[in-house]
């Protein structure tokens, strides 16, 4: 049976475009806020988890690579990775890393720290990324946020690619911080 394709079935292309644009100009990292805020906004309305189920470009990207291109072992994810403790623990860890990134951005905006033109992979490894920033009319804090946010997006994508390769294609979705937050919002609304 042939399923009809919809416009949102092609959103997988957004992931490589986002990282490609950020590679050449880090300020494009700000576009990532759309992917960060949209699932939360939709979850707060009557749309619930429609973003995760239908519109998530990263989930579609992992499904394409792991499914159609066969880059996944297609094994079940371990039970401990599906547990509430792991999901909520990963969410807390992710939010702490996000807050550290925001703190560093605030320091640059305040002039207490210089702009750091690096992308941090896995929140640890500093990769020089100076080629992607050429100065702007904006404060260096705008660029600092972009470097930090790009780091968060790239790190979470790398983690997603690793679990996609080791387990089922959309294994990242099981403990994705955005998915966990939207689930918490939906549970709170149900009460």
CSV table of C-alpha atoms in Angstrom, one decimal, residues 33-166:
chain,number,residue,atom,x,y,z
A,33,UNK,CA,15.5,28.1,18.6
A,34,UNK,CA,12.6,27.2,16.3
A,35,UNK,CA,13.2,23.5,16.9
A,36,UNK,CA,13.7,24.2,20.6
A,37,UNK,CA,10.5,26.3,21.2
A,38,UNK,CA,8.0,24.8,18.7
A,39,UNK,CA,7.5,21.4,20.4
A,40,UNK,CA,7.0,23.2,23.8
A,41,UNK,CA,4.5,25.7,22.4
A,42,UNK,CA,2.6,22.9,20.6
A,43,UNK,CA,2.6,20.8,23.7
A,44,UNK,CA,1.1,23.7,25.7
A,45,UNK,CA,-1.8,23.9,23.2
A,46,UNK,CA,-4.0,21.1,22.1
A,47,UNK,CA,-1.4,19.7,19.7
A,48,UNK,CA,0.3,17.7,22.4
A,49,UNK,CA,3.2,15.7,21.0
A,50,UNK,CA,2.5,16.2,17.3
A,51,UNK,CA,5.9,17.8,16.8
A,52,UNK,CA,7.7,14.7,18.0
A,53,UNK,CA,5.4,12.4,16.1
A,54,UNK,CA,5.2,14.2,12.8
A,55,UNK,CA,7.3,17.3,12.5
A,56,UNK,CA,10.6,16.6,14.2
A,57,UNK,CA,13.3,16.9,11.5
A,58,UNK,CA,16.0,15.2,13.6
A,59,UNK,CA,13.7,12.1,14.2
A,60,UNK,CA,13.0,11.9,10.5
A,61,UNK,CA,16.7,12.3,9.8
A,62,UNK,CA,17.6,9.4,12.1
A,63,UNK,CA,14.8,7.3,10.6
A,64,UNK,CA,16.1,7.9,7.1
A,65,UNK,CA,19.7,7.1,7.9
A,66,UNK,CA,18.9,4.1,10.1
A,67,UNK,CA,16.0,2.8,8.1
A,68,UNK,CA,16.2,3.5,4.4
A,69,UNK,CA,20.0,3.7,4.4
A,70,UNK,CA,20.4,0.8,6.8
A,71,UNK,CA,22.9,2.5,9.2
A,72,UNK,CA,21.2,1.1,12.3
A,73,UNK,CA,21.6,-2.3,13.9
A,74,UNK,CA,17.8,-2.1,14.6
A,75,UNK,CA,18.2,-3.6,18.1
A,76,UNK,CA,16.0,-2.7,21.0
A,77,UNK,CA,17.2,0.1,23.3
A,78,UNK,CA,18.3,-1.2,26.7
A,79,UNK,CA,15.6,-0.9,29.5
A,80,UNK,CA,17.7,1.4,31.5
A,81,UNK,CA,17.7,4.0,28.7
A,82,UNK,CA,13.9,3.8,28.6
A,83,UNK,CA,13.6,4.3,32.4
A,84,UNK,CA,12.1,7.4,33.9
A,85,UNK,CA,15.3,7.8,36.0
A,86,UNK,CA,17.5,8.0,32.9
A,87,UNK,CA,15.2,10.2,30.8
A,88,UNK,CA,14.7,12.7,33.6
A,89,UNK,CA,18.4,12.5,34.6
A,90,UNK,CA,19.4,13.2,31.0
A,91,UNK,CA,16.9,16.1,30.9
A,92,UNK,CA,18.4,17.6,34.1
A,93,UNK,CA,21.9,17.2,32.7
A,94,UNK,CA,20.9,18.7,29.4
A,95,UNK,CA,19.2,21.7,31.1
A,96,UNK,CA,22.2,22.3,33.3
A,97,UNK,CA,24.5,22.3,30.2
A,98,UNK,CA,22.0,24.7,28.6
A,99,UNK,CA,22.0,27.0,31.6
A,100,UNK,CA,25.9,27.0,31.6
A,101,UNK,CA,25.8,28.0,28.0
A,102,UNK,CA,23.3,30.8,28.8
A,103,UNK,CA,25.5,31.9,31.7
A,104,UNK,CA,28.6,32.1,29.4
A,105,UNK,CA,26.5,34.1,27.0
A,106,UNK,CA,25.4,36.6,29.7
A,107,UNK,CA,29.1,37.0,30.7
A,108,UNK,CA,30.0,38.0,27.2
A,109,UNK,CA,27.0,40.4,26.9
A,110,UNK,CA,28.1,42.0,30.2
A,111,UNK,CA,31.6,42.4,29.0
A,112,UNK,CA,33.0,40.2,31.8
A,113,UNK,CA,34.3,37.6,29.3
A,114,UNK,CA,35.5,37.6,25.7
A,115,UNK,CA,33.8,35.8,22.9
A,116,UNK,CA,34.9,32.2,22.7
A,117,UNK,CA,34.8,31.1,19.1
A,118,UNK,CA,34.7,27.3,19.7
A,119,UNK,CA,32.1,24.6,19.4
A,120,UNK,CA,32.1,22.2,22.3
A,121,UNK,CA,31.5,18.6,21.3
A,122,UNK,CA,29.9,16.5,24.0
A,123,UNK,CA,30.2,19.5,26.3
A,124,UNK,CA,33.9,18.8,26.7
A,125,UNK,CA,36.0,18.9,23.5
A,126,UNK,CA,36.6,22.4,22.2
A,127,UNK,CA,36.8,22.6,18.5
A,128,UNK,CA,38.0,25.9,17.0
A,129,UNK,CA,35.2,27.4,14.9
A,130,UNK,CA,36.6,30.9,14.2
A,131,UNK,CA,36.0,30.5,10.5
A,132,UNK,CA,32.3,30.6,11.0
A,133,UNK,CA,32.2,34.1,12.6
A,134,UNK,CA,33.1,37.3,10.7
A,135,UNK,CA,31.8,39.9,13.1
A,136,UNK,CA,28.5,41.7,12.9
A,137,UNK,CA,26.7,44.8,14.0
A,138,UNK,CA,25.4,42.8,17.0
A,139,UNK,CA,27.0,42.4,20.4
A,140,UNK,CA,29.6,39.5,20.7
A,141,UNK,CA,27.0,38.0,23.1
A,142,UNK,CA,24.8,37.2,20.1
A,143,UNK,CA,27.6,35.2,18.6
A,144,UNK,CA,28.4,33.6,21.9
A,145,UNK,CA,24.9,32.3,22.2
A,146,UNK,CA,25.1,31.0,18.6
A,147,UNK,CA,28.4,29.1,19.4
A,148,UNK,CA,26.8,27.6,22.5
A,149,UNK,CA,23.5,26.7,20.9
A,150,UNK,CA,25.2,25.2,17.9
A,151,UNK,CA,27.3,23.1,20.4
A,152,UNK,CA,24.2,21.9,22.1
A,153,UNK,CA,22.5,21.0,18.9
A,154,UNK,CA,25.6,19.3,17.4
A,155,UNK,CA,26.2,17.3,20.6
A,156,UNK,CA,22.7,16.1,20.9
A,157,UNK,CA,22.8,15.1,17.2
A,158,UNK,CA,26.0,13.2,17.7
A,159,UNK,CA,24.5,11.3,20.6
A,160,UNK,CA,21.4,10.6,18.5
A,161,UNK,CA,23.5,9.3,15.7
A,162,UNK,CA,25.4,6.9,18.0
A,163,UNK,CA,22.3,5.5,19.5
A,164,UNK,CA,20.7,5.3,16.1
A,165,UNK,CA,23.7,3.2,14.9
A,166,UNK,CA,23.7,0.9,18.0
